PDB file of C-alpha atoms in Angstrom:
ATOM      1  CA  UNK Z1263     250.448-195.585 169.764  1.00  0.00           C
ATOM      2  CA  UNK Z1264     251.898-197.306 171.948  1.00  0.00           C
ATOM      3  CA  UNK Z1265     253.339-197.454 175.562  1.00  0.00           C
ATOM      4  CA  UNK Z1266     256.713-195.015 174.954  1.00  0.00           C
ATOM      5  CA  UNK Z1267     254.634-192.402 173.071  1.00  0.00           C
ATOM      6  CA  UNK Z1268     252.256-192.430 175.403  1.00  0.00           C
ATOM      7  CA  UNK Z1269     254.395-191.703 177.659  1.00  0.00           C
ATOM      8  CA  UNK Z1270     256.572-189.703 175.860  1.00  0.00           C
ATOM      9  CA  UNK Z1271     253.543-187.820 175.369  1.00  0.00           C
ATOM     10  CA  UNK Z1272     252.301-187.243 178.624  1.00  0.00           C
ATOM     11  CA  UNK Z1273     255.664-186.082 180.106  1.00  0.00           C
ATOM     12  CA  UNK Z1274     256.130-183.649 177.243  1.00  0.00           C
ATOM     13  CA  UNK Z1275     252.502-182.032 178.751  1.00  0.00           C
ATOM     14  CA  UNK Z1276     253.774-182.149 181.598  1.00  0.00           C
ATOM     15  CA  UNK Z1277     256.497-179.781 181.055  1.00  0.00           C
ATOM     16  CA  UNK Z1278     254.530-177.786 179.440  1.00  0.00           C
ATOM     17  CA  UNK Z1279     252.653-176.892 181.673  1.00  0.00           C
ATOM     18  CA  UNK Z1280     255.130-176.737 184.560  1.00  0.00           C
ATOM     19  CA  UNK Z1281     257.160-174.588 181.544  1.00  0.00           C
ATOM     20  CA  UNK Z1282     253.017-172.117 181.244  1.00  0.00           C
ATOM     21  CA  UNK Z1283     252.824-171.849 185.332  1.00  0.00           C
ATOM     22  CA  UNK Z1284     256.124-170.720 185.208  1.00  0.00           C
ATOM     23  CA  UNK Z1285     255.937-167.996 182.550  1.00  0.00           C
ATOM     24  CA  UNK Z1286     252.463-166.553 183.806  1.00  0.00           C
ATOM     25  CA  UNK Z1287     252.168-168.285 187.442  1.00  0.00           C
ATOM     26  CA  UNK Z1288     255.422-167.114 189.007  1.00  0.00           C
ATOM     27  CA  UNK Z1289     254.629-163.370 188.529  1.00  0.00           C
ATOM     28  CA  UNK Z1290     251.195-164.109 189.751  1.00  0.00           C
ATOM     29  CA  UNK Z1291     252.455-165.301 192.409  1.00  0.00           C
ATOM     30  CA  UNK Z1292     254.835-162.653 193.511  1.00  0.00           C
ATOM     31  CA  UNK Z1293     252.427-160.273 193.451  1.00  0.00           C
ATOM     32  CA  UNK Z1294     250.089-162.285 195.750  1.00  0.00           C
ATOM     33  CA  UNK Z1295     252.615-162.400 197.693  1.00  0.00           C
ATOM     34  CA  UNK Z1296     253.814-158.538 197.846  1.00  0.00           C
ATOM     35  CA  UNK Z1297     250.551-157.859 198.969  1.00  0.00           C
ATOM     36  CA  UNK Z1298     250.418-160.241 201.464  1.00  0.00           C
ATOM     37  CA  UNK Z1299     253.425-158.984 203.136  1.00  0.00           C
ATOM     38  CA  UNK Z1300     251.910-155.407 202.620  1.00  0.00           C
ATOM     39  CA  UNK Z1301     248.838-156.507 204.538  1.00  0.00           C
ATOM     40  CA  UNK Z1302     250.452-158.007 207.490  1.00  0.00           C
ATOM     41  CA  UNK Z1303     252.856-154.990 208.107  1.00  0.00           C
ATOM     42  CA  UNK Z1304     249.493-152.810 207.601  1.00  0.00           C
ATOM     43  CA  UNK Z1305     247.922-154.721 210.667  1.00  0.00           C
ATOM     44  CA  UNK Z1306     251.195-156.257 212.468  1.00  0.00           C
ATOM     45  CA  UNK Z1307     253.292-153.157 211.524  1.00  0.00           C
ATOM     46  CA  UNK Z1308     257.340-153.241 210.564  1.00  0.00           C
ATOM     47  CA  UNK Z1309     260.324-153.153 212.825  1.00  0.00           C
ATOM     48  CA  UNK Z1310     263.530-151.096 210.729  1.00  0.00           C
ATOM     49  CA  UNK Z1311     264.562-152.282 207.778  1.00  0.00           C
ATOM     50  CA  UNK Z1312     268.629-151.709 207.910  1.00  0.00           C
ATOM     51  CA  UNK Z1313     271.583-151.745 206.127  1.00  0.00           C
ATOM     52  CA  UNK Z1314     273.690-155.160 207.524  1.00  0.00           C
ATOM     53  CA  UNK Z1315     277.370-152.855 206.669  1.00  0.00           C
ATOM     54  CA  UNK Z1316     276.752-149.355 206.972  1.00  0.00           C
ATOM     55  CA  UNK Z1317     274.032-149.639 209.489  1.00  0.00           C
ATOM     56  CA  UNK Z1318     271.649-147.197 207.715  1.00  0.00           C
ATOM     57  CA  UNK Z1319     268.083-146.720 208.296  1.00  0.00           C
ATOM     58  CA  UNK Z1320     266.742-148.278 204.612  1.00  0.00           C
ATOM     59  CA  UNK Z1321     263.300-147.465 205.821  1.00  0.00           C
ATOM     60  CA  UNK Z1322     261.681-146.495 208.941  1.00  0.00           C
ATOM     61  CA  UNK Z1323     259.480-148.174 210.893  1.00  0.00           C
ATOM     62  CA  UNK Z1324     255.620-149.099 210.872  1.00  0.00           C
ATOM     63  CA  UNK Z1325     253.765-148.851 213.408  1.00  0.00           C
ATOM     64  CA  UNK Z1326     250.950-151.019 213.955  1.00  0.00           C
ATOM     65  CA  UNK Z1327     247.127-150.275 212.753  1.00  0.00           C
ATOM     66  CA  UNK Z1328     246.427-150.366 216.374  1.00  0.00           C
ATOM     67  CA  UNK Z1329     249.090-147.973 216.742  1.00  0.00           C
ATOM     68  CA  UNK Z1330     248.187-145.790 214.172  1.00  0.00           C
ATOM     69  CA  UNK Z1331     244.064-146.202 215.976  1.00  0.00           C
ATOM     70  CA  UNK Z1332     245.539-145.387 219.422  1.00  0.00           C
ATOM     71  CA  UNK Z1333     247.361-142.382 217.956  1.00  0.00           C
ATOM     72  CA  UNK Z1334     244.529-141.083 216.355  1.00  0.00           C
ATOM     73  CA  UNK Z1335     242.886-141.739 219.713  1.00  0.00           C
ATOM     74  CA  UNK Z1336     245.004-139.478 221.840  1.00  0.00           C
ATOM     75  CA  UNK Z1337     244.806-136.564 219.446  1.00  0.00           C
ATOM     76  CA  UNK Z1338     241.130-136.279 219.014  1.00  0.00           C
ATOM     77  CA  UNK Z1339     240.689-136.820 223.150  1.00  0.00           C
ATOM     78  CA  UNK Z1340     243.273-133.770 222.859  1.00  0.00           C
ATOM     79  CA  UNK Z1341     241.047-131.794 220.419  1.00  0.00           C
ATOM     80  CA  UNK Z1342     237.976-132.790 222.485  1.00  0.00           C
ATOM     81  CA  UNK Z1343     239.498-131.510 225.358  1.00  0.00           C
ATOM     82  CA  UNK Z1344     240.417-128.011 224.163  1.00  0.00           C
ATOM     83  CA  UNK Z1345     237.282-128.115 222.232  1.00  0.00           C
ATOM     84  CA  UNK Z1346     235.341-128.230 226.450  1.00  0.00           C
ATOM     85  CA  UNK Z1347     238.192-125.313 227.302  1.00  0.00           C
ATOM     86  CA  UNK Z1348     236.620-123.069 224.325  1.00  0.00           C
ATOM     87  CA  UNK Z1349     232.819-124.154 224.877  1.00  0.00           C
ATOM     88  CA  UNK Z1350     234.115-123.150 228.622  1.00  0.00           C
ATOM     89  CA  UNK Z1351     235.538-119.780 228.384  1.00  0.00           C
ATOM     90  CA  UNK Z1352     231.970-119.679 225.850  1.00  0.00           C
ATOM     91  CA  UNK Z1353     229.128-120.527 228.194  1.00  0.00           C
ATOM     92  CA  UNK Z1354     230.279-120.777 231.691  1.00  0.00           C
ATOM     93  CA  UNK Z1355     231.819-117.278 231.656  1.00  0.00           C
ATOM     94  CA  UNK Z1356     230.190-114.785 229.925  1.00  0.00           C
ATOM     95  CA  UNK Z1357     232.427-114.973 227.362  1.00  0.00           C
ATOM     96  CA  UNK Z1358     234.928-112.559 228.854  1.00  0.00           C
ATOM     97  CA  UNK Z1359     238.548-114.040 228.016  1.00  0.00           C
ATOM     98  CA  UNK Z1360     236.565-114.416 224.316  1.00  0.00           C
ATOM     99  CA  UNK Z1361     235.929-110.675 224.464  1.00  0.00           C
ATOM    100  CA  UNK Z1362     239.430-110.262 225.684  1.00  0.00           C
ATOM    101  CA  UNK Z1363     240.907-112.044 223.159  1.00  0.00           C
ATOM    102  CA  UNK Z1364     238.700-109.718 220.771  1.00  0.00           C
ATOM    103  CA  UNK Z1365     239.616-106.322 222.273  1.00  0.00           C
ATOM    104  CA  UNK Z1366     242.865-107.529 222.266  1.00  0.00           C
ATOM    105  CA  UNK Z1367     243.140-109.109 218.574  1.00  0.00           C
ATOM    106  CA  UNK Z1368     241.451-105.247 217.842  1.00  0.00           C
ATOM    107  CA  UNK Z1369     244.038-103.396 219.134  1.00  0.00           C
ATOM    108  CA  UNK Z1370     246.511-104.982 217.692  1.00  0.00           C
ATOM    109  CA  UNK Z1371     244.312-104.396 213.897  1.00  0.00           C
ATOM    110  CA  UNK Z1372     245.040-101.040 214.894  1.00  0.00           C
ATOM    111  CA  UNK Z1373     248.658-100.781 216.042  1.00  0.00           C
ATOM    112  CA  UNK Z1374     249.279-102.651 212.265  1.00  0.00           C
ATOM    113  CA  UNK Z1375     246.862 -99.339 210.999  1.00  0.00           C
ATOM    114  CA  UNK Z1376     249.246 -97.238 212.754  1.00  0.00           C
ATOM    115  CA  UNK Z1377     251.918 -99.110 211.264  1.00  0.00           C
ATOM    116  CA  UNK Z1378     250.957 -98.845 208.053  1.00  0.00           C
ATOM    117  CA  UNK Z1379     250.198 -95.075 207.991  1.00  0.00           C
ATOM    118  CA  UNK Z1380     253.883 -95.083 208.978  1.00  0.00           C
ATOM    119  CA  UNK Z1381     255.609 -96.848 206.403  1.00  0.00           C
ATOM    120  CA  UNK Z1382     253.656 -95.312 204.000  1.00  0.00           C
ATOM    121  CA  UNK Z1383     255.521 -91.830 205.260  1.00  0.00           C
ATOM    122  CA  UNK Z1384     258.602 -93.250 205.101  1.00  0.00           C
ATOM    123  CA  UNK Z1385     257.866 -94.262 201.610  1.00  0.00           C
ATOM    124  CA  UNK Z1386     256.912 -91.085 201.143  1.00  0.00           C
ATOM    125  CA  UNK Z1387     260.409 -89.555 202.334  1.00  0.00           C
ATOM    126  CA  UNK Z1388     262.180 -92.237 200.288  1.00  0.00           C
ATOM    127  CA  UNK Z1389     260.414 -90.789 196.480  1.00  0.00           C
ATOM    128  CA  UNK Z1390     260.787 -87.230 197.189  1.00  0.00           C
ATOM    129  CA  UNK Z1391     264.168 -87.711 198.754  1.00  0.00           C
ATOM    130  CA  UNK Z1392     265.119 -89.839 195.614  1.00  0.00           C
ATOM    131  CA  UNK Z1393     262.992 -87.283 192.909  1.00  0.00           C
ATOM    132  CA  UNK Z1394     265.508 -85.019 195.129  1.00  0.00           C
ATOM    133  CA  UNK Z1395     268.763 -86.392 195.127  1.00  0.00           C
ATOM    134  CA  UNK Z1396     267.277 -86.907 191.006  1.00  0.00           C
ATOM    135  CA  UNK Z1397     267.494 -83.004 191.137  1.00  0.00           C
ATOM    136  CA  UNK Z1398     271.248 -82.660 192.462  1.00  0.00           C
ATOM    137  CA  UNK Z1399     272.171 -85.551 190.293  1.00  0.00           C
ATOM    138  CA  UNK Z1400     270.923 -83.458 186.823  1.00  0.00           C
ATOM    139  CA  UNK Z1401     272.270 -81.089 188.423  1.00  0.00           C
ATOM    140  CA  UNK Z1402     275.800 -82.212 188.362  1.00  0.00           C
ATOM    141  CA  UNK Z1403     276.443 -83.727 185.358  1.00  0.00           C
ATOM    142  CA  UNK Z1404     274.917 -80.311 183.580  1.00  0.00           C
ATOM    143  CA  UNK Z1405     278.012 -79.045 185.196  1.00  0.00           C
ATOM    144  CA  UNK Z1406     280.011 -81.138 183.836  1.00  0.00           C
ATOM    145  CA  UNK Z1407     278.607 -81.600 180.397  1.00  0.00           C
ATOM    146  CA  UNK Z1408     279.456 -77.191 180.364  1.00  0.00           C
ATOM    147  CA  UNK Z1409     282.399 -77.445 181.796  1.00  0.00           C
ATOM    148  CA  UNK Z1410     283.633 -79.844 179.776  1.00  0.00           C
ATOM    149  CA  UNK Z1411     282.225 -77.795 176.179  1.00  0.00           C
ATOM    150  CA  UNK Z1412     284.927 -75.327 178.101  1.00  0.00           C
ATOM    151  CA  UNK Z1413     287.267 -78.025 178.289  1.00  0.00           C
ATOM    152  CA  UNK Z1414     287.005 -80.573 175.900  1.00  0.00           C
ATOM    153  CA  UNK Z1415     287.670 -77.734 172.589  1.00  0.00           C
ATOM    154  CA  UNK Z1416     291.674 -76.300 174.817  1.00  0.00           C
ATOM    155  CA  UNK Z1417     292.203 -79.561 174.910  1.00  0.00           C
ATOM    156  CA  UNK Z1418     291.440 -80.910 171.940  1.00  0.00           C
ATOM    157  CA  UNK Z1419     293.600 -77.559 170.454  1.00  0.00           C
ATOM    158  CA  UNK Z1420     296.767 -79.116 172.851  1.00  0.00           C
ATOM    159  CA  UNK Z1421     296.680 -82.494 171.440  1.00  0.00           C
ATOM    160  CA  UNK Z1422     296.543 -80.806 167.778  1.00  0.00           C
ATOM    161  CA  UNK Z1423     299.435 -77.860 168.693  1.00  0.00           C
ATOM    162  CA  UNK Z1424     301.960 -80.940 169.714  1.00  0.00           C
ATOM    163  CA  UNK Z1425     303.646 -82.569 166.806  1.00  0.00           C
ATOM    164  CA  UNK Z1426     303.803 -86.119 167.761  1.00  0.00           C
ATOM    165  CA  UNK Z1427     307.504 -87.832 166.905  1.00  0.00           C
ATOM    166  CA  UNK Z1428     307.785 -90.823 166.226  1.00  0.00           C
ATOM    167  CA  UNK Z1429     311.229 -91.251 165.804  1.00  0.00           C
ATOM    168  CA  UNK Z1430     311.671 -90.020 169.734  1.00  0.00           C
ATOM    169  CA  UNK Z1431     309.154 -91.650 172.308  1.00  0.00           C
ATOM    170  CA  UNK Z1432     308.628 -90.010 175.445  1.00  0.00           C
ATOM    171  CA  UNK Z1433     311.252 -87.364 174.904  1.00  0.00           C
TER     172      UNK Z1433
END
């Protein structure tokens, strides 16, 4: 094989390797790059992304892991403080404020029972009133039906007794 043929085959092989790297390596590189950016944004945070034309916020600011940890610590300290207050009320005050709360809740439940009984009474009144109204409506319908039996034959007889003259309408 001549030197020229060897150079051409080496060049074709290198172009093939570059093509393969472009075809299969480029998507892997993009995926790796996205992962690196995600890790960086998680660790050190990210400013909000703002559209340059409309000035609309496309994505909100992402806090860093330190800011998230500080916020979590603050919430945990707040919860621990509340637990200490509750513990102090129960242990040191013989639970007097806790007992007051229990009595207050029991009173609200008792008033809720009274309200429930009042609502039941109102429902009974509504249902009783509804049946009375239905009875009155049935009486009205019965009266109308009886009146119709008296009026309808008279109307029918009047219509049948007057001959209609199509030649002189309205006269």
